[in-house]
Amino acid sequence: MQLDRPTLIEAYRRMRLIRDFEDNVQAQFEQGRIPGFVHLYAGQEASAVGVCLHLSDEDYIGSTHRGHGHCIAKGCDVTGMMKEIFGREGGLCRGKGGSMHIADLDKGMLGANAIVGGNPPLVVGAALTLKTKGLPHVAVSFTGDGGSNQGTTFEAMNLAVVLGLPAIFVFENNGYGEGTGVDYAVGADSIAGRAAGFGMPATTVDGRDFFAVFEAAREAIERARTGGGPSAIEVTCMRQHGHFIGDAQAYRSKEELERVRADDPLRLFRERVTSEGRLEPADLDAVDRECAEAIAAAIDAAEAAPVPAEDELLTDVYVSY
Amino acid sequence: MPRKTYRQAINEALDSEMARDENVIVMGEDVAGGAGGSGEDDAYGGVLGVTKGLVGKYGRTRVIDTPITESAIMGAAAGAASTGLRPVAELMFVDFVGVCFDQIFNQAAKFRYMFGGKARTPLVIRSMIGAGMSAAAQHSQALHPIFTHIPGLKVVMPSNAYDAKGLLIQAIRDDDPVIFLEHKALYDTQAEVPDEPYTIPFGEAEFVTEGDDVTVVAFSAMVPRAKAVADELDKDGIEVELIDPRTTSPLDEEAILESVERTGRLVIVDESSPRCGMAADIAALVASKGFAHLKAPVAMVTPPHTPVPFAPNLEAAYLPSTDRIAAAVRATLGEAVPAE
């Protein structure tokens, strides 16, 4: 499928926004301005964007504890996200969720999820709503290779097949569950093969290649929208950073870390679209500038935002609290 | 008014709410029963027949038989509740919650708070608690304190058919996740139950009997048991004020404290394990907020801290008996109690 110029620019814009967001969050965290734990998505941008570019606000996604990229790809406001990560008023979850729990239901973003394997059953539920109401939308679960080992994920895949739901299981295989390698921790030849065992179409794509992810997602999403039921996509990708900010990554070799930098999906995208004459370097440079400004403004806004009032501690436990 | 069983009352509540609101769905293991089999289409209606007949009225898109897959049932119900349906998910025996804690405690219960108040999770989880059928340790527990412990969940435990219908309709219309705990020993008990729908608000205790001598707080199947004791003691001139909180979260603290202020004596009868259980919770409430009114130590009548046994005589010994409840009341009044 040949993508038009505005779509290519939008794809690059979202990937660049994720990268800038993550690079800046890392710097802010290291300066002690962000509380808690932060898990960066940098290096996996082509996966979130390649999938979410097909989705509207009426489609749902469920995410992982490495959720910033999925939020941005799904259209969440980066300033609201930054305020949330800083623990400030005006954050997307009013400072009660933080990095690992950002949600924006108006955007169909059902939440980052700090429990590995937590989201697949929830996404199946969202797909159940869509099918029950006869709506032509889909629900996508982003899960890691670690989450692919959880029983909840297996149960969710089976239930989605049994009920014929418009659910798509995207497995972002970045090679590590925390610090433990996939070759050790996943007892199967491939995660896609594992998903296929539940009775759904499943494919593996190179997550460095935005176009490969985009095309696989297009097929799966179209199938789900037209009543063809669930499917799975294993996206092989590379996590540029450690499991969390501050992780020294001693479990990865120097050679591997060099390869991670060389296989940068943003650089590969830029090289491809410019060499094929589909976009000019100046087009991409303009996106770079726009994204850098947006993230800088988000950080300024987060720093300037007040902390939540203390009585917020007791609000919103129940609807009528 | 027609007399109906607890089972019928719950079925009526589901039926009327499904008729009223097309977003209400019922899902769980064998809630219709017979999906994919060669026999009857509506064979079960849940393992004890509570949802019998609903699939015939509302079809398989709204009465959904699932595989045996509790994590996925609870998670899918939570996800569906977050996106516009009002699922009533059946967790067949509450004991099975062990394999799906995460989806209830970390997901459904947390969404509203964690997402800054923007999420609504109108989910009802119906489950079955309690001993009395020789179902032994993995099918007999009363785990309501575990749910009560988690902020974000509402916990309902009807003790009779009338309350079961009104509280379940209230639960289905509530926008928070509600754990609705049915006692398996109560399904065939009867009460007067109106045909039309009605609701009972959460957090309002019922005064089953009124009296000035001793306050007895009892939950679920312990309520009729404590009522039998109250009726018996009444013959001896002992006036028991029996309170059924009906919901443990929210809890009608005011009703309990107000009653203890009058009676000065408190006995709590509950089927959950004694450590960190409901009885300990109510005792702590009164000790911290009503201590000045107490004329005697608080008595707690619970099972021992042991799993539920199988043999009928052991199971009977496990449960709080009418004799133990009566003895606790008399002891609170300072009467000599015969040794057991």
XYZ file of C-alpha atoms in Angstrom:
661
model
C 0.000 0.000 0.000
C 1.542 3.308 -1.110
C 1.203 5.964 1.604
C 0.479 9.558 0.650
C 2.644 12.429 1.768
C 0.476 13.654 4.689
C 0.301 10.120 6.087
C 4.080 9.721 5.861
C 4.618 13.023 7.610
C 2.096 12.104 10.315
C 3.798 8.742 10.850
C 7.165 10.433 11.250
C 5.678 13.158 13.441
C 4.251 10.649 15.916
C 7.450 8.592 16.011
C 9.579 11.690 16.494
C 7.249 12.990 19.201
C 7.612 9.707 21.101
C 11.406 9.790 20.785
C 11.676 13.377 21.935
C 9.267 12.755 24.762
C 11.307 9.802 25.998
C 14.709 11.458 25.607
C 13.501 14.459 27.566
C 11.752 12.406 30.231
C 15.013 10.573 30.768
C 16.898 13.839 31.206
C 14.274 15.213 33.586
C 14.214 11.984 35.605
C 17.980 11.986 35.911
C 17.794 15.535 37.242
C 15.439 14.298 39.960
C 12.337 16.080 38.718
C 10.179 13.002 38.124
C 9.081 10.689 40.972
C 8.560 6.934 40.807
C 9.600 4.496 38.102
C 9.810 5.309 34.414
C 10.112 2.754 31.608
C 11.071 4.222 28.243
C 9.671 3.191 24.871
C 12.434 4.652 22.659
C 13.397 2.276 19.839
C 9.919 0.741 19.543
C 8.199 3.728 17.905
C 7.420 1.995 14.620
C 5.269 -0.524 16.460
C 2.948 1.863 18.284
C 2.672 4.235 15.337
C 2.427 1.548 12.666
C -0.607 0.168 14.460
C -2.280 3.283 15.851
C -2.140 5.205 12.589
C -5.024 2.951 11.497
C -7.124 3.767 14.568
C -9.574 6.515 15.472
C -10.652 7.715 18.928
C -13.500 5.173 18.712
C -11.024 2.301 18.581
C -9.470 1.126 21.830
C -5.973 0.208 22.897
C -4.621 -1.298 26.085
C -0.988 -0.749 26.931
C 1.856 -1.864 29.153
C 3.964 -0.295 31.875
C 6.117 0.945 28.951
C 3.140 2.962 27.788
C 4.228 6.482 26.761
C 4.694 5.515 23.127
C 1.253 3.950 22.873
C -0.343 7.009 24.463
C 1.309 9.387 22.016
C 0.629 7.154 19.027
C -3.061 7.055 20.050
C -3.229 10.838 20.196
C -2.910 11.630 23.897
C -1.869 15.195 24.666
C 1.858 15.309 25.462
C 1.477 18.207 27.880
C -1.172 16.316 29.858
C 1.116 13.293 29.828
C 4.131 15.273 30.998
C 2.151 16.849 33.837
C 0.994 13.376 34.839
C 4.533 12.029 34.900
C 5.629 15.002 37.010
C 2.731 14.275 39.412
C 1.045 17.610 38.824
C -2.470 19.001 38.647
C -3.724 18.990 35.077
C -2.088 15.660 34.328
C -4.176 13.274 32.257
C -4.986 11.372 35.468
C -4.765 14.435 37.721
C -1.528 13.208 39.194
C -2.972 9.963 40.554
C -1.687 7.564 37.926
C 1.831 8.565 36.957
C 3.964 7.109 34.195
C 2.716 3.531 34.522
C -1.033 4.311 34.534
C -1.658 7.044 31.978
C -5.120 6.666 30.468
C -7.268 8.831 28.243
C -10.628 7.190 27.684
C -11.782 9.985 25.349
C -8.973 8.920 23.022
C -9.780 5.221 23.351
C -6.632 4.787 25.429
C -7.672 2.357 28.180
C -4.526 2.836 30.170
C -0.929 1.946 30.515
C -0.930 -1.028 32.827
C 1.668 -1.694 35.472
C 0.758 -5.368 35.715
C 2.528 -7.444 33.067
C -0.246 -9.302 31.243
C -2.865 -7.051 32.822
C -4.364 -5.534 29.713
C -5.231 -8.415 27.356
C -8.406 -9.458 29.221
C -9.489 -5.812 29.453
C -8.987 -5.304 25.736
C -11.054 -8.418 25.099
C -13.779 -6.720 27.150
C -13.565 -3.585 25.035
C -13.840 -5.763 21.946
C -16.865 -7.448 23.516
C -18.516 -4.048 23.905
C -17.847 -3.266 20.242
C -19.272 -6.565 19.064
C -22.291 -6.421 21.389
C -23.141 -2.908 20.224
C -22.477 -3.768 16.581
C -19.843 -1.051 16.159
C -17.246 -1.292 13.364
C -14.268 -0.549 15.622
C -11.451 -2.630 17.053
C -9.567 -3.074 20.307
C -5.808 -3.576 20.298
C -3.775 -5.055 23.112
C -0.112 -4.074 23.208
C 1.773 -6.673 25.209
C 5.450 -7.404 25.560
C 7.313 -10.662 25.203
C 7.154 -10.862 29.000
C 3.384 -10.460 28.953
C 3.142 -13.203 26.355
C 4.126 -15.658 29.111
C 1.306 -14.653 31.448
C -1.778 -16.814 31.864
C -4.064 -13.810 31.521
C -2.770 -13.323 27.989
C -3.474 -16.939 27.086
C -6.972 -16.744 28.553
C -7.655 -13.501 26.718
C -6.555 -14.906 23.355
C -8.698 -17.991 23.799
C -11.756 -16.010 24.849
C -11.339 -13.612 21.927
C -11.296 -16.553 19.523
C -14.233 -18.316 21.219
C -16.383 -15.188 21.086
C -15.112 -14.042 17.679
C -14.183 -10.574 18.909
C -12.565 -7.668 17.023
C -9.392 -7.843 19.125
C -5.815 -7.605 17.914
C -2.932 -8.819 20.049
C 0.270 -6.967 19.270
C 3.283 -8.567 20.942
C 6.210 -6.191 21.069
C 9.111 -8.574 21.377
C 11.965 -6.312 22.400
C 14.181 -9.174 23.485
C 13.907 -8.739 27.232
C 11.387 -9.134 30.015
C 13.029 -6.733 32.449
C 16.586 -8.147 32.300
C 15.817 -11.716 31.213
C 16.283 -12.600 27.560
C 13.544 -13.937 25.318
C 15.569 -16.966 24.230
C 15.608 -18.048 27.854
C 12.134 -16.950 28.990
C 9.849 -17.717 26.047
C 9.538 -21.450 25.605
C 8.333 -21.342 22.028
C 9.870 -20.835 18.622
C 7.931 -17.642 18.211
C 5.289 -15.664 20.064
C 3.258 -15.461 16.865
C 3.275 -19.243 16.704
C 2.026 -19.366 20.234
C -0.856 -17.013 19.345
C -1.661 -19.078 16.254
C -2.098 -22.042 18.576
C -5.196 -20.364 19.942
C -6.763 -20.442 16.519
C -6.147 -16.986 15.102
C -4.073 -15.675 12.188
C -0.684 -14.553 13.459
C 2.346 -13.035 11.810
C 5.798 -11.747 12.732
C 7.117 -8.446 11.416
C 10.338 -6.478 11.710
C 9.629 -3.678 14.136
C 12.496 -1.570 12.845
C 10.482 -1.187 9.654
C 7.491 1.105 10.079
C 6.085 0.002 6.721
C 6.098 -3.675 7.659
C 4.237 -3.009 10.901
C 1.802 -0.665 9.167
C 0.921 -3.273 6.542
C 0.508 -6.157 9.015
C -1.651 -3.978 11.251
C -3.764 -2.887 8.275
C -4.592 -6.486 7.434
C -5.373 -7.486 11.030
C -7.472 -4.418 11.726
C -9.411 -4.742 8.495
C -10.114 -8.386 9.309
C -11.389 -7.461 12.770
C -13.505 -4.553 11.486
C -15.251 -6.782 8.993
C -16.167 -9.557 11.394
C -13.121 -11.744 10.802
C -12.282 -11.984 14.488
C -9.023 -11.641 16.352
C -5.468 -11.903 15.124
C -1.981 -11.451 16.459
C 1.131 -9.622 15.327
C 4.547 -10.218 16.827
C 6.684 -7.139 16.322
C 10.387 -7.757 16.831
C 11.932 -4.555 18.058
C 14.746 -3.155 20.131
C 14.498 -1.331 23.401
C 17.052 1.473 23.239
C 17.239 1.916 26.995
C 17.182 -0.378 29.998
C 14.085 -1.799 31.612
C 13.752 1.381 33.688
C 15.685 4.611 33.784
C 18.824 3.877 35.763
C 19.091 0.264 34.639
C 22.799 -0.249 33.846
C 21.920 -3.036 31.354
C 24.861 -5.215 32.313
C 22.878 -8.134 30.864
C 23.332 -6.718 27.339
C 26.612 -6.870 25.443
C 28.403 -3.821 24.071
C 27.939 -5.170 20.542
C 24.220 -5.484 21.052
C 23.894 -1.950 22.350
C 25.792 -0.686 19.296
C 23.423 -2.578 17.032
C 20.434 -1.037 18.810
C 21.660 2.410 17.861
C 22.400 1.364 14.282
C 18.911 -0.113 13.846
C 17.078 3.018 14.920
C 13.599 2.889 13.298
C 13.393 6.668 12.917
C 16.682 6.817 11.032
C 15.652 3.876 8.842
C 12.346 5.601 8.058
C 14.105 8.834 7.155
C 16.594 7.088 4.925
C 13.928 5.160 3.103
C 11.450 7.968 2.414
C 14.166 10.394 1.324
C 16.054 7.893 -0.840
C 12.804 6.959 -2.562
C 12.031 10.643 -3.078
C 8.754 10.509 -1.187
C 9.723 13.198 1.316
C 12.490 15.798 1.353
C 14.921 16.013 4.279
C 13.581 19.525 4.844
C 10.089 18.090 5.428
C 11.444 15.848 8.152
C 13.612 18.577 9.641
C 10.500 20.703 10.010
C 8.800 17.870 11.905
C 11.871 17.540 14.118
C 11.690 21.220 15.024
C 7.945 21.098 15.664
C 8.261 18.083 17.969
C 11.205 19.511 19.895
C 9.208 22.663 20.553
C 6.127 20.704 21.636
C 8.072 18.650 24.148
C 9.985 21.638 25.501
C 6.660 23.411 25.993
C 5.224 20.330 27.720
C 8.119 20.265 30.180
C 7.782 23.984 30.890
C 4.052 23.513 31.511
C 4.643 20.513 33.769
C 7.244 22.367 35.816
C 4.935 25.332 36.190
C 1.866 23.274 37.135
C 0.876 23.099 40.811
C 0.962 19.833 42.718
C -2.486 18.320 43.399
C -4.382 19.715 46.382
C -4.123 17.376 49.376
C -7.858 16.759 49.512
C -7.500 15.073 46.116
C -6.253 12.117 48.157
C -9.848 11.210 48.985
C -11.655 11.989 45.752
C -12.774 9.580 43.033
C -12.540 6.340 44.965
C -16.187 5.801 44.044
C -18.369 7.671 41.590
C -20.389 9.203 44.417
C -17.651 9.356 47.040
C -47.186 -10.293 48.324
C -45.858 -13.393 46.561
C -43.277 -15.484 48.370
C -40.184 -16.265 46.325
C -36.861 -17.927 46.864
C -33.560 -16.077 47.062
C -32.667 -17.786 43.768
C -35.862 -16.523 42.075
C -35.340 -13.035 43.471
C -31.876 -12.810 41.944
C -33.140 -14.174 38.639
C -35.927 -11.563 38.617
C -33.467 -8.767 39.293
C -31.307 -9.848 36.355
C -34.350 -10.297 34.129
C -35.877 -6.915 34.850
C -32.571 -5.064 34.461
C -31.785 -6.831 31.182
C -35.243 -5.872 29.943
C -34.795 -2.259 31.071
C -31.278 -1.645 29.751
C -29.854 -3.349 26.686
C -26.329 -2.628 27.909
C -26.750 -5.136 30.724
C -25.173 -8.458 29.811
C -24.622 -11.616 31.819
C -21.430 -13.593 31.370
C -19.690 -16.490 33.034
C -19.193 -20.225 33.081
C -22.401 -22.056 32.121
C -24.614 -19.043 32.828
C -26.730 -20.403 30.006
C -25.146 -23.807 29.895
C -25.131 -26.026 26.884
C -23.138 -23.860 24.472
C -21.391 -26.142 22.021
C -22.952 -29.294 23.413
C -25.379 -31.689 21.755
C -28.213 -31.364 24.275
C -30.466 -28.606 25.610
C -29.568 -25.013 24.829
C -30.373 -23.709 28.329
C -29.254 -26.695 30.321
C -27.865 -25.087 33.456
C -28.496 -21.427 34.126
C -25.336 -21.368 36.193
C -24.216 -24.202 38.413
C -27.092 -23.625 40.867
C -29.661 -22.472 38.323
C -29.716 -18.767 39.209
C -29.573 -17.485 35.614
C -31.893 -20.158 34.211
C -34.149 -18.926 31.412
C -32.315 -15.701 30.636
C -30.658 -16.987 27.472
C -34.056 -17.866 26.037
C -35.198 -14.276 26.499
C -32.080 -12.326 25.683
C -30.068 -14.585 23.426
C -26.450 -15.577 23.392
C -25.114 -12.116 22.630
C -26.325 -10.975 26.066
C -26.090 -14.192 28.046
C -22.580 -15.318 27.305
C -21.239 -18.729 28.199
C -17.478 -18.467 28.589
C -14.808 -21.096 28.829
C -13.535 -21.828 32.340
C -11.238 -18.845 32.376
C -11.811 -16.651 35.423
C -9.086 -14.085 34.733
C -10.451 -13.451 31.265
C -14.060 -13.333 32.466
C -13.303 -10.771 35.161
C -10.960 -8.775 32.940
C -13.294 -8.803 29.958
C -16.181 -7.732 32.175
C -14.061 -4.885 33.555
C -13.000 -3.856 30.051
C -16.564 -4.036 28.787
C -17.749 -1.973 31.762
C -15.120 0.664 30.965
C -16.333 0.962 27.394
C -20.104 1.178 27.695
C -21.687 -2.092 28.776
C -22.994 -2.984 32.230
C -21.778 -6.569 32.637
C -22.912 -8.889 35.397
C -20.118 -11.432 35.519
C -20.473 -14.633 37.458
C -17.509 -15.922 39.426
C -19.043 -19.312 40.108
C -17.601 -20.025 43.574
C -15.859 -17.142 45.302
C -12.962 -19.480 46.062
C -11.974 -19.227 42.385
C -11.054 -15.574 42.880
C -7.528 -16.769 43.566
C -6.771 -16.992 39.865
C -8.265 -13.596 38.986
C -7.334 -11.293 41.844
C -5.431 -9.011 39.512
C -8.315 -8.196 37.221
C -10.590 -7.362 40.173
C -8.173 -5.718 42.611
C -5.576 -4.059 40.410
C -7.736 -3.311 37.397
C -11.474 -2.820 38.000
C -11.130 -1.479 41.540
C -8.417 0.999 40.594
C -9.563 2.538 37.327
C -11.576 5.419 38.705
C -8.967 6.630 41.178
C -5.878 5.873 39.105
C -7.290 7.565 35.996
C -8.121 10.767 37.849
C -11.865 10.221 38.192
C -12.587 9.901 34.501
C -13.299 6.169 34.402
C -16.589 4.501 35.207
C -16.657 0.760 35.782
C -20.301 -0.312 36.137
C -19.412 -3.934 36.767
C -21.215 -6.421 38.976
C -19.405 -9.585 39.989
C -21.877 -12.140 41.336
C -20.332 -14.914 43.331
C -21.262 -17.597 45.786
C -19.899 -17.822 49.316
C -20.253 -19.986 52.330
C -20.192 -23.383 53.936
C -23.014 -25.813 54.571
C -22.971 -28.107 51.549
C -19.941 -30.235 52.392
C -18.159 -28.686 49.472
C -14.994 -28.436 51.580
C -12.064 -26.073 51.562
C -11.985 -24.953 47.905
C -15.733 -24.385 47.446
C -16.980 -23.090 50.800
C -15.131 -19.958 51.826
C -16.658 -16.663 52.869
C -14.112 -14.232 51.481
C -16.011 -10.963 51.842
C -13.350 -9.340 54.050
C -10.817 -9.645 51.234
C -13.022 -7.610 48.889
C -13.988 -5.215 51.663
C -10.307 -4.516 52.192
C -9.896 -3.083 48.683
C -10.866 0.566 48.170
C -12.844 1.009 44.976
C -15.002 -2.094 45.388
C -18.485 -2.109 46.858
C -19.390 -5.323 48.651
C -22.948 -6.568 49.050
C -24.139 -9.648 50.955
C -27.891 -10.129 50.990
C -29.282 -12.302 53.785
C -32.779 -12.845 52.354
C -34.705 -12.934 49.092
C -36.226 -9.454 49.424
C -32.841 -7.824 49.933
C -31.271 -9.941 47.197
C -33.551 -8.503 44.523
C -33.389 -4.885 45.667
C -29.658 -4.904 46.271
C -28.871 -6.580 42.940
C -30.909 -4.046 40.981
C -29.103 -1.305 42.895
C -25.775 -2.981 42.076
C -26.501 -3.180 38.360
C -27.448 0.516 38.250
C -24.336 1.521 40.230
C -21.416 2.995 38.293
C -18.750 1.383 40.499
C -17.567 -2.219 40.567
C -19.798 -4.158 42.953
C -19.057 -7.578 44.440
C -22.421 -9.253 45.024
C -22.011 -12.266 47.302
C -24.784 -14.840 47.389
C -24.757 -17.453 50.131
C -25.234 -20.948 48.750
C -27.196 -22.026 51.828
C -29.762 -19.264 51.232
C -30.860 -20.016 47.640
C -33.951 -21.954 48.708
C -34.971 -19.615 51.540
C -38.147 -17.651 50.904
C -39.429 -14.161 51.593
C -42.097 -11.845 50.292
C -40.713 -10.296 47.128
C -42.617 -7.794 44.982
C -42.938 -8.603 41.283
C -41.923 -5.104 40.233
C -38.337 -3.819 40.359
C -37.162 -1.901 43.446
C -33.824 -0.818 44.837
C -32.208 -0.852 48.276
C -29.486 1.749 48.815
C -25.985 0.624 49.786
C -24.682 1.487 53.232
C -28.036 1.316 55.017
C -28.263 -1.444 57.593
C -31.494 -3.215 58.377
C -32.659 -3.551 61.975
C -33.939 -7.124 61.851
C -35.089 -7.017 65.472
C -35.070 -4.112 67.868
C -34.046 -4.336 71.488
C -32.163 -2.551 74.249
C -30.133 -5.341 75.835
C -27.529 -6.501 73.305
C -26.563 -5.434 69.776
C -25.881 -8.361 67.461
C -24.321 -7.627 64.075
C -24.570 -10.532 61.628
C -23.818 -10.983 57.945
C -25.384 -13.033 55.160
C -26.440 -16.541 56.213
C -25.584 -15.712 59.815
C -28.503 -13.265 59.893
C -31.321 -15.853 59.903
C -29.257 -17.908 62.340
C -28.880 -14.944 64.694
C -32.573 -14.140 64.214
C -33.499 -17.603 65.469
C -31.343 -16.971 68.536
C -32.892 -13.536 69.099
C -36.378 -15.023 68.931
C -35.417 -17.718 71.405
C -33.778 -15.289 73.854
C -36.786 -13.005 73.629
C -38.761 -15.719 75.402
C -36.346 -15.331 78.344
C -36.812 -11.584 78.347
C -33.510 -10.787 76.600
C -34.057 -8.140 73.936
C -31.576 -8.441 71.091
C -31.131 -5.701 68.515
C -30.096 -7.624 65.428
C -28.438 -5.537 62.718
C -27.823 -6.748 59.172
C -25.443 -4.248 57.546
C -26.301 -5.739 54.103
C -23.207 -4.107 52.577
C -19.722 -4.270 54.086
C -18.437 -1.528 51.797
C -19.908 0.988 52.306
C -20.622 0.024 55.918
C -23.392 1.636 57.967
C -21.132 2.534 60.879
C -23.704 4.905 62.266
C -26.343 2.203 62.740
C -23.909 -0.016 64.637
C -22.505 2.755 66.836
C -25.926 4.167 67.579
C -27.211 0.758 68.634
C -24.200 0.006 70.850
C -24.625 3.389 72.473
C -28.087 2.225 73.589
C -27.335 -1.387 74.457
C -23.731 -1.138 75.662
C -23.137 -4.675 74.441
C -22.003 -6.106 71.114
C -21.856 -9.571 69.601
C -20.654 -10.013 66.021
C -21.544 -13.145 64.109
C -19.717 -13.773 60.868
C -18.702 -16.717 58.739
C -15.352 -15.368 57.548
C -12.108 -16.448 59.179
C -11.410 -14.622 62.424
C -8.027 -13.072 61.570
C -8.531 -9.734 59.767
C -12.156 -10.711 59.278
C -15.431 -8.796 59.476
C -15.892 -9.488 63.168
C -12.465 -8.039 63.950
C -13.288 -5.039 61.776
C -16.594 -4.290 63.507
C -15.029 -4.873 66.918
C -12.279 -2.394 66.076
C -14.840 0.118 64.868
C -16.736 -0.007 68.145
C -13.574 -0.128 70.258
C -12.234 3.013 68.614
C -15.444 5.019 68.235
C -17.848 3.643 70.837
C -15.674 2.315 73.653
C -17.177 4.590 76.288
C -20.575 2.986 75.823
C -19.434 -0.602 76.249
C -20.537 -2.376 79.421
C -18.923 -5.702 78.520
C -16.183 -7.019 76.259
C -17.152 -7.350 72.588
C -17.887 -10.967 71.635
C -16.963 -12.381 68.249
C -18.607 -15.556 67.023
C -16.742 -16.848 63.982
C -15.351 -20.091 62.645
C -11.963 -21.166 63.963
C -8.899 -20.163 61.949
C -8.923 -23.257 59.797
C -9.916 -24.192 56.248
C -13.499 -25.391 55.816
C -13.698 -29.157 56.421
C -15.602 -31.731 54.372
C -17.204 -34.163 56.851
C -20.697 -32.887 57.714
C -20.158 -33.027 61.468
C -16.878 -31.123 61.187
C -18.432 -28.550 58.893
C -21.287 -28.046 61.345
C -18.753 -27.556 64.120
C -16.879 -25.064 61.946
C -19.829 -22.724 61.459
C -21.070 -20.440 64.241
C -23.956 -22.385 65.782
C -27.102 -20.993 67.376
C -25.800 -22.353 70.673
C -22.522 -20.444 70.383
C -24.349 -17.266 69.374
C -26.764 -17.583 72.296
C -23.899 -18.279 74.691
C -22.042 -15.206 73.466
C -25.081 -13.022 74.012
C -25.622 -14.387 77.499
C -21.933 -13.995 78.367
C -22.081 -10.369 77.251
C -24.947 -9.913 79.692
C -22.798 -11.392 82.444
C -24.727 -14.612 82.664
C -22.895 -17.813 83.476
C -22.395 -19.867 80.371
C -22.343 -23.652 80.507
C -19.034 -25.116 79.336
C -19.114 -26.423 75.754
